[in-house]
Amino acid sequence: MPVRVRSQAAFERSSQLIPGGVNSPARAFGAVGGQPLFIARSEGPYLFDLDGNRYLDYIGSWGPLILGHAHPRVVAAVEQAVRQGASFGAPTERESELADRIIAGVPSIEMVRMVSSGTEATMSAVRVARGYTGRDVVVKFAGCYHGHVDCLLVQAGSAATTLGVPNSPGIPKGCTADTLSLPYGDPQALADAFARRGDEIAGVILEPVAGNMGLVVPSAEFLCELRRLTHHHGSVLIYDEVMTGFRLAFGGAQELLGQMPDMTVLGKIVGGGFPVGAYGGRADIMMKVMPAGPVFQAGTLSGNPVAMAAGIATLDELRRLDPYAELDHLGGSLQAGLLALTKELGVPAVVNRCGSMWTLFFTPTPVTGYESAKTADTARFGRFFWAMMDRGFYLPCSQFEAAFCSVLHTEERIRETLVAAREALKAV
Ligand SMILES: *Cc1c(COP(=O)(O)O)cnc(C)c1O
């Protein structure tokens, strides 16, 4: 058992100072029982905690670090940028350089606006969709997460279409009154909602491959129906590719699936580990954004030069490496290995995967949406999580979060992971 006394002391201290001891709830280990590790530093595919324990990292800061930690080219670009000044509140060429790379890479984006987080980007995209259409209703899907935007923090309805009920205290009912939450991946529920309210629907937002209920890949039929209905009713289709952008392919899920939205939301990888979000899409829609158009959206640190430098260096390295076939291959090895182990050991489980994103669900039921995801045995997941942690493998601390491989998760490291997973699965 690794010693974790320094992490424990650090958590005791932070808990006195910061609510729950963390600055984002996903980092607390509540869902798996226990206390979070405090990280001292990182290197390539590894994290090192305060006590000096090393972990092979399957989170990568929850998605951004597809190149691994402290990539030398990203570090050099950031160092150079910060020497020139951290922020100017005036335009810089770096903003166009990153915008250029996004527009060239993400097939449906013609113009793009930079912000400072994925939350800010989804919030802004919804505002623009509403401003562009002059309509109020927004459709989202159960189990999809779009940041902590008031109108998108809506609890899943069961099988039925439900009017939005806020997920959190502090969100007035009015904020979610125009939010429709539908079951993910269900073409019939979608068709019913459009039949009833199609002409009121400003936009539909979804994760085109979902990572925030664990990894779930929707059917082609669902995505086709979504594109057909939004087009037919003049609603803006918004792909939230904060997680999938530059992850499943350089051009994100839309490139992989060959299905184009009207707007796309980006974050995570596009900032290379720095606080960046972006939203973009068809030029006629994006030209509604102030000061080109009337829809207000602004940010003191938007397009921050240091963050832009990290994003540019990350995207350039991804272009140079073109790692997506290799990442898919590594993900496939891990998926096949985990499936074989669970079968051999008689552990009821499914392994969902798309490219380098994956989730081992402890359930015999195929996981195709939020309801089926919730059939997973979270207590068993918690035991598995700690058994892997004790062996030096850092997995997401919730059954309902996707794990990620980076370009540094070699076949050898996948093999080591599977050796540990065999022991961990035996123990749970
Ligand atoms: C992480 C995430 C967000 C929120 O991004 P933040 O930078 O945490 O605000 C939004 N949508 C999806 C799909 C995400 O994975």
mmCIF file of C-alpha atoms and ligand atoms in Angstrom, residues 117-119 145-147 207 212 240 242-243 268, ligand 1:
data_model
loop_
_atom_site.group_PDB
_atom_site.id
_atom_site.type_symbol
_atom_site.label_atom_id
_atom_site.label_comp_id
_atom_site.label_asym_id
_atom_site.label_seq_id
_atom_site.Cartn_x
_atom_site.Cartn_y
_atom_site.Cartn_z
ATOM 1 C CA SER A 117 -13.568 27.466 -20.206
ATOM 2 C CA GLY A 118 -15.836 24.842 -21.690
ATOM 3 C CA THR A 119 -18.676 26.102 -19.497
ATOM 4 C CA TYR A 145 -22.704 17.415 -19.233
ATOM 5 C CA HIS A 146 -22.145 20.866 -20.683
ATOM 6 C CA GLY A 147 -20.446 22.607 -17.781
ATOM 7 C CA GLU A 207 -22.055 15.343 -26.731
ATOM 8 C CA ASN A 212 -19.781 12.401 -18.978
ATOM 9 C CA ASP A 240 -20.393 19.916 -27.489
ATOM 10 C CA VAL A 242 -15.186 19.979 -25.380
ATOM 11 C CA MET A 243 -14.070 16.402 -24.681
ATOM 12 C CA LYS A 268 -9.843 20.890 -22.947
HETATM 13 C C1 LIG B 1 -15.480 19.362 -19.445
HETATM 14 C C2 LIG B 1 -16.697 19.581 -20.244
HETATM 15 C C3 LIG B 1 -17.380 20.804 -20.235
HETATM 16 C C4 LIG B 1 -17.032 21.917 -19.275
HETATM 17 O O1 LIG B 1 -15.778 22.466 -19.518
HETATM 18 P P1 LIG B 1 -15.086 23.312 -18.310
HETATM 19 O O2 LIG B 1 -13.809 23.780 -18.933
HETATM 20 O O3 LIG B 1 -14.906 22.337 -17.194
HETATM 21 O O4 LIG B 1 -15.996 24.404 -17.961
HETATM 22 C C5 LIG B 1 -18.423 20.973 -21.098
HETATM 23 N N1 LIG B 1 -18.808 19.998 -21.936
HETATM 24 C C6 LIG B 1 -18.181 18.795 -21.977
HETATM 25 C C7 LIG B 1 -18.623 17.765 -22.934
HETATM 26 C C8 LIG B 1 -17.117 18.552 -21.119
HETATM 27 O O5 LIG B 1 -16.531 17.346 -21.144
#
